[in-house]
Amino acid sequence: VKNIDGYAGQIEMGSGELVGILGHLDVVPEGDGWSVPPYGGIIQDEKIYGRGALDDKGPTLAVLYAMKAIRDANLPLVKTVRLILGTDEESGWTDMKYYKGKEEIPQFGFAPDAEFPLIHAEKGILHLEFSCELPYMEHIVEISAGERANIVPDLCRMKLRFLEIDLLRSMLEEYSFPDGVSARIEEVPGEELRLVFSGVSAHGSLPQNGKNAAIYALKFLQALPLNLEEKDLLNWVLNYPGQGVNGEGFGIAFSDEPSGKLSLNLGILTFKDNKFSLVIDIRYPVTFSEDQILKPIRNKLFRQSMRLNIRSSQHPHYVPKDSPFIQSLLDAYSLVTGLKPYAFAIGGGTYAKVLPQGVAFGPVLPGEPEVIHCPDEYISINNLILTTKVYTQAILNLALDPNYKS
C-alpha cells in the first residue's frame, strides 16, 4: 500500500506490467430527502444505504476484496494489479493530476464506477460558469439553486419584494406544475417574500431523469409582473441554457453514432447583491471538439459584460469495442452473471479517462435503478457480492499466469 501525499492511495499485488483499477472515495454533498442517515451505512431490505455506497466506495471495496480472494487462493499473477484510490473525482480531479506527476500510470484498466456490462466511450465534459453584475432589480432579491454542476437541482430558493402576497398565493394555487415539482411560500419577513421550489434530483449526465427546480422556478417568475431587466434575465436563462436537455437553446444539440446525444444540465444558479452566476454541465459526443461546443455558446452571452469561465474540461474518451482487453472484461461479466455482454457509451465521466486504454466496468446491472447522486443512495448486498465475483474473474482474465492449471 502507498499514500501519495494525501492526494491518492494505491494497493497493489503481483509483478510485471501494470493493470490499473481506479476507484474514488470522495462523494457529492448528501443533499435533502433522505429517509435514513446519509452516512450511517444503514442496512435495510438487503441493501446498504449511504452517500457513496454505490458511487464509489462500495464498488471500490468490491475490487479490494476481489484482490484479497485471489491472494488468499495463492493464484499466480504475471501482472501487477494496482487499485488506485482517488479523492477528488466529483470535483476537479486534482488528485489524478498530482498522481500522474508522482507515479507510473497503467496503460490499461477499468473504473468500477458506472454500469455493467462495459462502457467503452465517455463523452467530453465541460463545466461552464456565466457571471455578470446586473442593474438594480426591483422585485428579485435573491435566487439560489444547486450545489454541483453535475447534479440536477432539486431545490430553488428565492427572495422577492414589492409583490402582493395574495397575488403569489393565488398564482401558486392556479399554476400547473408537473408531477414531482411543487412550490410554497416559506415565510414573510417584512417586505420580502420567500419561495421554495422543489423538483427531482438526478445525475447531471442524465438531466432528462430529473426535474430541475431552478428552471421551473424561473418559469413561474416569468408569469409575475416584473420589470424589463428582470424579464430579460429570465428570458435569457430559459431560452439558452434552460431550453431542453440536449443544448437546443445554444444550438449545440449534437449527436454521433458511438456516443449519442449531447446533454446539458443547469446545475447552479445564484443571484444576490445584483451579482448573477450560472453553472452548466455539458456532456458532448466523442467525435466533436471542445471548440465546436464553445463557439456557439460565446455567440449567445446575455450581454457584453457577461464573463464565460471554463471551470473544468475533460476531453472525450474512446476505446474500440473489439479491443482484446474489452473482450476479456466482457467474458468475465458474462461468465459470472450469465447475462449478455456488450459495450456502450455514456455521458458520465469516470476515472477510466486517466488511462490510455481505460473503460468503466460496473457496478450497476442492466435494469437496476440509477440512484447515484440521489437521496437514499444504496447498493444491494446481492449486487455487491456478484460484483466482487465479476471483478475477481476480470482480474484473473487480465493478469493470471496462463500456465497455471487449477
Coordinates of C-alpha atoms in Angstrom, one line a residue:
V1 CA 0.0 0.0 0.0
K2 CA 1.1 3.6 -0.6
N3 CA -0.2 7.1 0.3
I4 CA 0.6 9.6 -2.4
D5 CA 0.9 12.7 -0.2
G6 CA -2.8 12.6 0.8
Y7 CA -4.0 13.1 -2.8
A8 CA -4.5 9.4 -3.6
G9 CA -3.6 6.0 -2.4
Q10 CA -2.8 2.7 -4.0
I11 CA -2.9 -1.0 -3.1
E12 CA -1.2 -3.5 -5.4
M13 CA -0.1 -7.1 -5.7
G14 CA 1.7 -9.2 -8.3
S15 CA 4.6 -8.2 -10.5
G16 CA 5.0 -7.2 -14.1
E17 CA 3.0 -4.9 -16.4
L18 CA 0.5 -2.7 -14.6
V19 CA -3.2 -3.3 -14.6
G20 CA -4.9 -0.2 -13.3
I21 CA -8.2 -0.2 -11.4
L22 CA -9.3 3.3 -10.4
G23 CA -11.9 4.0 -7.7
H24 CA -12.7 7.1 -5.7
L25 CA -13.5 7.8 -2.1
D26 CA -15.0 11.3 -2.3
V27 CA -18.7 11.9 -2.6
V28 CA -21.1 14.6 -3.7
P29 CA -22.9 16.5 -0.9
E30 CA -25.7 14.4 0.7
G31 CA -28.5 16.8 -0.2
D32 CA -32.0 16.6 1.1
G33 CA -34.7 14.0 1.1
W34 CA -33.0 11.1 2.9
S35 CA -35.1 8.6 4.9
V36 CA -32.0 7.3 6.7
P37 CA -28.8 9.0 7.9
P38 CA -26.8 9.6 4.8
Y39 CA -23.5 8.5 6.3
G40 CA -25.0 5.8 8.6
G41 CA -24.3 2.7 6.4
I42 CA -27.8 1.5 7.3
I43 CA -28.7 -2.0 6.2
Q44 CA -32.4 -2.4 5.3
D45 CA -34.2 -4.8 2.9
E46 CA -30.8 -6.4 1.9
K47 CA -29.5 -3.0 0.8
I48 CA -26.7 -0.8 2.2
Y49 CA -27.7 2.8 2.3
G50 CA -25.4 5.8 2.4
R51 CA -23.8 8.5 0.3
G52 CA -21.0 6.7 -1.6
A53 CA -22.5 3.2 -1.2
L54 CA -22.8 3.0 -5.0
D55 CA -20.6 5.9 -6.1
D56 CA -18.0 4.8 -5.4
K57 CA -17.0 3.3 -2.1
G58 CA -19.0 0.1 -2.4
P59 CA -17.6 -0.9 -5.8
T60 CA -14.0 0.1 -4.8
L61 CA -14.2 -2.2 -1.7
A62 CA -15.5 -4.9 -4.0
V63 CA -12.3 -4.7 -6.0
L64 CA -10.2 -4.8 -2.8
Y65 CA -12.0 -8.0 -1.7
A66 CA -11.6 -9.5 -5.2
M67 CA -7.8 -8.9 -4.9
K68 CA -7.9 -10.4 -1.4
A69 CA -9.7 -13.5 -2.7
I70 CA -7.0 -14.0 -5.4
R71 CA -4.2 -13.6 -2.9
D72 CA -5.8 -15.9 -0.3
A73 CA -6.2 -18.6 -3.0
N74 CA -2.5 -18.2 -3.9
L75 CA -3.3 -17.7 -7.6
P76 CA -0.1 -16.8 -9.6
L77 CA -0.2 -13.4 -11.4
V78 CA 2.0 -12.3 -14.3
K79 CA 1.0 -8.6 -14.0
T80 CA 0.9 -6.0 -11.2
V81 CA -2.7 -5.3 -10.2
R82 CA -2.9 -1.8 -8.8
L83 CA -6.0 -0.4 -7.1
I84 CA -5.8 3.4 -7.2
L85 CA -7.9 5.3 -4.7
G86 CA -8.8 8.8 -5.7
T87 CA -10.1 11.6 -3.5
D88 CA -11.4 14.3 -6.0
E89 CA -13.4 12.6 -8.7
E90 CA -16.5 14.6 -8.1
S91 CA -14.8 18.0 -8.4
G92 CA -11.7 18.8 -10.3
W93 CA -9.6 15.7 -10.5
T94 CA -6.7 17.4 -8.8
D95 CA -5.8 14.1 -7.2
M96 CA -5.2 12.4 -10.6
K97 CA -3.2 15.4 -11.8
Y98 CA -1.0 15.1 -8.8
Y99 CA -0.8 11.3 -9.0
K100 CA 0.4 11.4 -12.6
G101 CA 3.3 13.5 -11.5
K102 CA 4.4 11.0 -8.9
E103 CA 3.5 7.5 -10.1
E104 CA 3.6 5.4 -13.2
I105 CA 0.2 5.4 -15.0
P106 CA -1.1 2.0 -16.1
Q107 CA -1.7 1.8 -19.8
F108 CA -5.0 -0.1 -19.4
G109 CA -7.6 -1.0 -16.8
F110 CA -11.0 -0.1 -15.6
A111 CA -13.0 2.1 -13.2
P112 CA -15.7 0.4 -11.1
D113 CA -17.8 3.5 -11.2
A114 CA -20.6 3.2 -13.7
E115 CA -22.6 0.4 -15.2
F116 CA -22.3 -3.2 -16.5
P117 CA -21.7 -4.7 -18.9
L118 CA -19.0 -2.2 -20.0
I119 CA -18.6 1.4 -21.1
H120 CA -16.1 1.9 -23.9
A121 CA -16.8 5.6 -24.7
E122 CA -17.3 8.6 -22.4
K123 CA -18.4 12.0 -23.7
G124 CA -16.4 15.1 -23.3
I125 CA -17.4 17.2 -20.2
L126 CA -17.4 20.9 -19.8
H127 CA -18.4 22.8 -16.7
L128 CA -19.0 26.4 -17.8
E129 CA -19.8 29.4 -15.5
F130 CA -21.6 32.5 -16.7
S131 CA -21.3 35.6 -14.5
C132 CA -22.0 39.3 -14.5
E133 CA -23.2 42.2 -12.5
L134 CA -26.7 43.5 -13.2
P135 CA -28.6 46.7 -12.7
Y136 CA -30.9 47.1 -9.7
M137 CA -33.6 44.5 -9.7
E138 CA -36.9 45.8 -8.4
H139 CA -38.5 42.5 -7.3
I140 CA -35.9 39.8 -7.4
V141 CA -33.7 40.0 -4.3
E142 CA -32.0 36.5 -4.3
I143 CA -32.1 33.2 -6.1
S144 CA -30.2 30.1 -5.0
A145 CA -30.3 26.7 -6.6
G146 CA -27.9 23.8 -6.8
E147 CA -24.6 22.8 -5.2
R148 CA -22.8 21.0 -8.0
A149 CA -22.8 21.4 -11.8
N150 CA -23.2 17.6 -12.2
I151 CA -26.4 17.3 -10.2
V152 CA -29.9 18.4 -11.3
P153 CA -31.0 20.9 -8.6
D154 CA -34.0 19.6 -6.6
L155 CA -34.4 22.9 -4.6
C156 CA -34.6 26.5 -5.6
R157 CA -35.0 29.3 -3.0
M158 CA -35.7 32.9 -3.8
K159 CA -36.5 36.1 -2.1
L160 CA -38.9 38.6 -3.7
R161 CA -40.1 42.1 -2.7
F162 CA -42.7 44.7 -3.6
L163 CA -45.2 42.0 -4.7
E164 CA -48.6 41.2 -3.1
I165 CA -48.6 38.0 -1.1
D166 CA -52.2 37.3 -2.0
L167 CA -51.2 37.5 -5.7
L168 CA -48.4 35.0 -5.2
R169 CA -50.7 32.6 -3.2
S170 CA -53.4 32.7 -5.9
M171 CA -50.9 32.2 -8.7
L172 CA -49.3 29.2 -6.9
E173 CA -52.7 27.7 -6.4
E174 CA -53.5 28.1 -10.1
Y175 CA -50.1 27.3 -11.6
S176 CA -49.7 23.9 -13.1
F177 CA -46.5 22.1 -12.1
P178 CA -45.7 18.7 -13.4
D179 CA -45.7 15.7 -11.1
G180 CA -42.7 15.9 -8.7
V181 CA -42.5 19.7 -8.8
S182 CA -44.0 21.9 -6.2
A183 CA -43.7 25.4 -4.6
R184 CA -44.6 27.0 -1.4
I185 CA -44.3 30.4 0.4
E186 CA -41.9 29.7 3.3
E187 CA -42.2 32.9 5.4
V188 CA -43.0 36.6 5.0
P189 CA -40.4 38.7 6.9
G190 CA -41.2 42.4 6.4
E191 CA -41.3 43.3 2.7
E192 CA -39.6 40.2 1.5
L193 CA -41.4 37.1 0.3
R194 CA -39.6 33.8 0.4
L195 CA -40.5 31.0 -2.0
V196 CA -39.1 27.4 -2.2
F197 CA -39.5 25.3 -5.3
S198 CA -38.9 21.6 -5.2
G199 CA -38.0 19.3 -8.1
V200 CA -36.4 15.9 -8.6
S201 CA -32.6 15.4 -8.5
A202 CA -30.6 13.3 -10.9
H203 CA -27.1 12.9 -12.2
G204 CA -26.0 15.8 -14.4
S205 CA -25.2 13.5 -17.3
L206 CA -28.9 12.4 -17.3
P207 CA -30.8 15.6 -16.9
Q208 CA -33.8 14.1 -18.5
N209 CA -34.2 11.9 -15.5
G210 CA -34.7 14.9 -13.1
K211 CA -37.0 17.8 -12.9
N212 CA -34.9 21.0 -12.5
A213 CA -36.2 23.1 -9.6
A214 CA -34.4 26.2 -10.9
I215 CA -35.9 26.1 -14.3
Y216 CA -39.5 25.6 -13.0
A217 CA -38.9 28.4 -10.5
L218 CA -37.8 30.8 -13.3
K219 CA -40.8 29.8 -15.5
F220 CA -43.1 30.7 -12.6
L221 CA -41.3 34.0 -12.1
Q222 CA -42.0 34.8 -15.8
A223 CA -45.7 35.0 -15.0
L224 CA -45.2 37.7 -12.4
P225 CA -45.4 41.5 -13.0
L226 CA -41.6 42.1 -13.1
N227 CA -39.6 44.9 -14.7
L228 CA -37.9 44.8 -18.0
E229 CA -34.4 43.9 -16.7
E230 CA -35.7 41.1 -14.7
K231 CA -37.7 39.7 -17.6
D232 CA -34.7 40.0 -19.9
L233 CA -32.6 37.9 -17.5
L234 CA -35.2 35.2 -17.1
N235 CA -35.8 35.0 -20.8
W236 CA -32.0 34.6 -21.5
V237 CA -31.7 31.8 -18.9
L238 CA -34.8 29.9 -20.1
N239 CA -34.2 30.4 -23.9
Y240 CA -30.5 29.4 -23.9
P241 CA -29.0 27.3 -21.0
G242 CA -32.5 26.4 -19.8
Q243 CA -34.1 25.2 -23.0
G244 CA -34.1 21.5 -23.4
V245 CA -31.6 19.0 -22.0
N246 CA -29.6 18.5 -25.2
G247 CA -28.3 22.0 -25.8
E248 CA -31.1 23.1 -28.1
G249 CA -31.0 26.7 -26.8
F250 CA -27.4 27.2 -27.6
G251 CA -27.7 25.4 -31.0
I252 CA -25.4 22.6 -29.8
A253 CA -27.8 19.6 -29.9
F254 CA -25.1 17.4 -31.5
S255 CA -25.0 13.6 -31.6
D256 CA -22.9 10.8 -33.1
E257 CA -23.1 7.1 -33.5
P258 CA -20.5 6.0 -30.9
S259 CA -21.9 8.0 -28.0
G260 CA -25.3 9.5 -28.8
K261 CA -26.7 13.0 -27.9
L262 CA -25.1 15.9 -26.2
S263 CA -26.6 16.6 -22.7
L264 CA -26.8 19.9 -20.8
N265 CA -27.7 20.4 -17.2
L266 CA -28.3 23.8 -15.5
G267 CA -26.6 22.8 -12.2
I268 CA -26.1 26.0 -10.2
L269 CA -27.9 29.3 -10.3
T270 CA -27.2 32.2 -7.9
F271 CA -28.3 35.8 -7.8
K272 CA -27.5 38.1 -4.8
D273 CA -26.5 41.7 -4.4
N274 CA -27.1 42.1 -8.1
K275 CA -24.4 39.6 -9.0
F276 CA -25.5 36.8 -11.2
S277 CA -23.8 33.4 -11.7
L278 CA -24.9 30.2 -13.5
V279 CA -23.0 27.0 -14.0
I280 CA -23.9 24.3 -16.6
D281 CA -22.7 20.8 -17.1
I282 CA -22.3 19.7 -20.8
R283 CA -21.5 16.2 -22.0
Y284 CA -20.7 16.2 -25.7
P285 CA -20.3 13.3 -28.2
V286 CA -16.9 11.7 -28.7
T287 CA -16.4 12.8 -32.3
F288 CA -16.9 16.6 -31.5
S289 CA -14.3 19.0 -30.2
E290 CA -14.5 21.5 -27.3
D291 CA -14.2 24.4 -29.7
Q292 CA -17.3 23.2 -31.6
I293 CA -19.2 23.4 -28.3
L294 CA -17.8 26.7 -27.1
K295 CA -18.2 28.8 -30.2
P296 CA -22.0 28.8 -30.5
I297 CA -22.2 29.5 -26.7
R298 CA -19.9 32.5 -26.9
N299 CA -22.2 34.0 -29.5
K300 CA -25.2 33.9 -27.2
L301 CA -24.0 35.6 -24.0
F302 CA -26.6 37.7 -22.1
R303 CA -24.6 40.9 -22.5
Q304 CA -21.1 42.1 -23.4
S305 CA -20.2 42.3 -19.7
M306 CA -21.0 38.6 -19.1
R307 CA -17.9 36.5 -18.4
L308 CA -17.7 32.9 -19.6
N309 CA -15.3 30.8 -17.5
I310 CA -14.3 27.2 -18.1
R311 CA -14.4 25.7 -14.7
S312 CA -13.3 22.3 -15.8
S313 CA -12.8 20.4 -19.0
Q314 CA -12.4 16.7 -19.9
H315 CA -11.9 15.5 -23.4
P316 CA -13.9 12.6 -24.8
H317 CA -12.5 9.1 -24.3
Y318 CA -13.0 6.1 -26.6
V319 CA -11.7 2.5 -26.7
P320 CA -12.8 0.4 -29.7
K321 CA -15.3 -2.3 -28.8
D322 CA -13.2 -5.1 -30.5
S323 CA -10.2 -4.5 -28.2
P324 CA -9.0 -7.8 -26.7
F325 CA -8.8 -6.1 -23.4
I326 CA -12.5 -5.2 -23.6
Q327 CA -13.4 -8.7 -24.6
S328 CA -11.6 -10.1 -21.6
L329 CA -13.7 -8.0 -19.3
L330 CA -16.9 -8.8 -21.1
D331 CA -16.0 -12.5 -20.9
A332 CA -15.7 -12.2 -17.1
Y333 CA -19.0 -10.4 -16.9
S334 CA -20.9 -13.0 -18.9
L335 CA -19.3 -16.0 -17.2
V336 CA -20.2 -14.8 -13.7
T337 CA -23.6 -13.3 -14.4
G338 CA -24.9 -15.4 -17.3
L339 CA -26.0 -12.1 -18.9
K340 CA -25.4 -10.9 -22.4
P341 CA -22.1 -9.0 -22.8
Y342 CA -22.0 -5.7 -24.7
A343 CA -20.2 -2.4 -24.7
F344 CA -21.9 1.0 -24.8
A345 CA -21.3 4.8 -24.3
I346 CA -22.3 7.2 -21.5
G347 CA -22.3 10.9 -20.8
G348 CA -20.8 10.4 -17.3
G349 CA -17.1 10.9 -16.8
T350 CA -15.1 8.3 -14.8
Y351 CA -11.5 7.8 -13.9
A352 CA -11.3 5.5 -17.0
K353 CA -10.2 8.6 -18.8
V354 CA -7.0 8.6 -16.7
L355 CA -5.8 5.5 -18.6
P356 CA -4.9 5.4 -22.3
Q357 CA -7.0 2.2 -22.6
G358 CA -9.4 2.7 -19.7
V359 CA -13.1 1.7 -19.5
A360 CA -15.8 1.9 -17.0
F361 CA -17.0 -1.5 -15.7
G362 CA -19.9 -1.9 -13.3
P363 CA -21.4 -2.0 -10.7
V364 CA -25.0 -1.1 -11.8
L365 CA -26.5 -4.1 -13.6
P366 CA -28.9 -3.8 -16.5
G367 CA -32.4 -3.0 -15.3
E368 CA -31.3 -1.8 -11.8
P369 CA -32.5 1.7 -10.7
E370 CA -29.9 4.5 -11.1
V371 CA -29.5 6.0 -7.6
I372 CA -26.1 7.6 -7.9
H373 CA -26.2 11.2 -6.5
C374 CA -29.8 10.6 -5.3
P375 CA -31.3 10.6 -1.8
D376 CA -31.2 7.2 -0.2
E377 CA -28.3 6.1 -2.4
Y378 CA -27.7 2.3 -1.9
I379 CA -26.1 -0.8 -3.2
S380 CA -27.8 -4.1 -2.8
I381 CA -25.9 -6.8 -0.9
N382 CA -26.6 -9.3 -3.7
N383 CA -25.2 -6.8 -6.2
L384 CA -22.1 -6.2 -4.0
I385 CA -21.3 -9.9 -3.8
L386 CA -22.0 -10.5 -7.5
T387 CA -19.9 -7.5 -8.5
T388 CA -17.0 -8.8 -6.3
K389 CA -17.1 -12.1 -8.2
V390 CA -17.1 -10.3 -11.6
Y391 CA -14.1 -8.2 -10.6
T392 CA -12.3 -11.3 -9.3
Q393 CA -12.8 -13.1 -12.7
A394 CA -11.9 -9.9 -14.6
I395 CA -8.6 -9.6 -12.7
L396 CA -7.8 -13.2 -13.4
N397 CA -8.6 -12.8 -17.1
L398 CA -6.2 -9.9 -17.3
A399 CA -3.4 -11.0 -15.0
L400 CA -3.4 -14.7 -14.2
D401 CA -0.4 -16.8 -15.3
P402 CA -1.5 -18.5 -18.5
N403 CA 0.5 -21.6 -17.5
Y404 CA -1.5 -22.0 -14.2
K405 CA -3.5 -25.2 -14.0
S406 CA -6.3 -25.3 -11.4

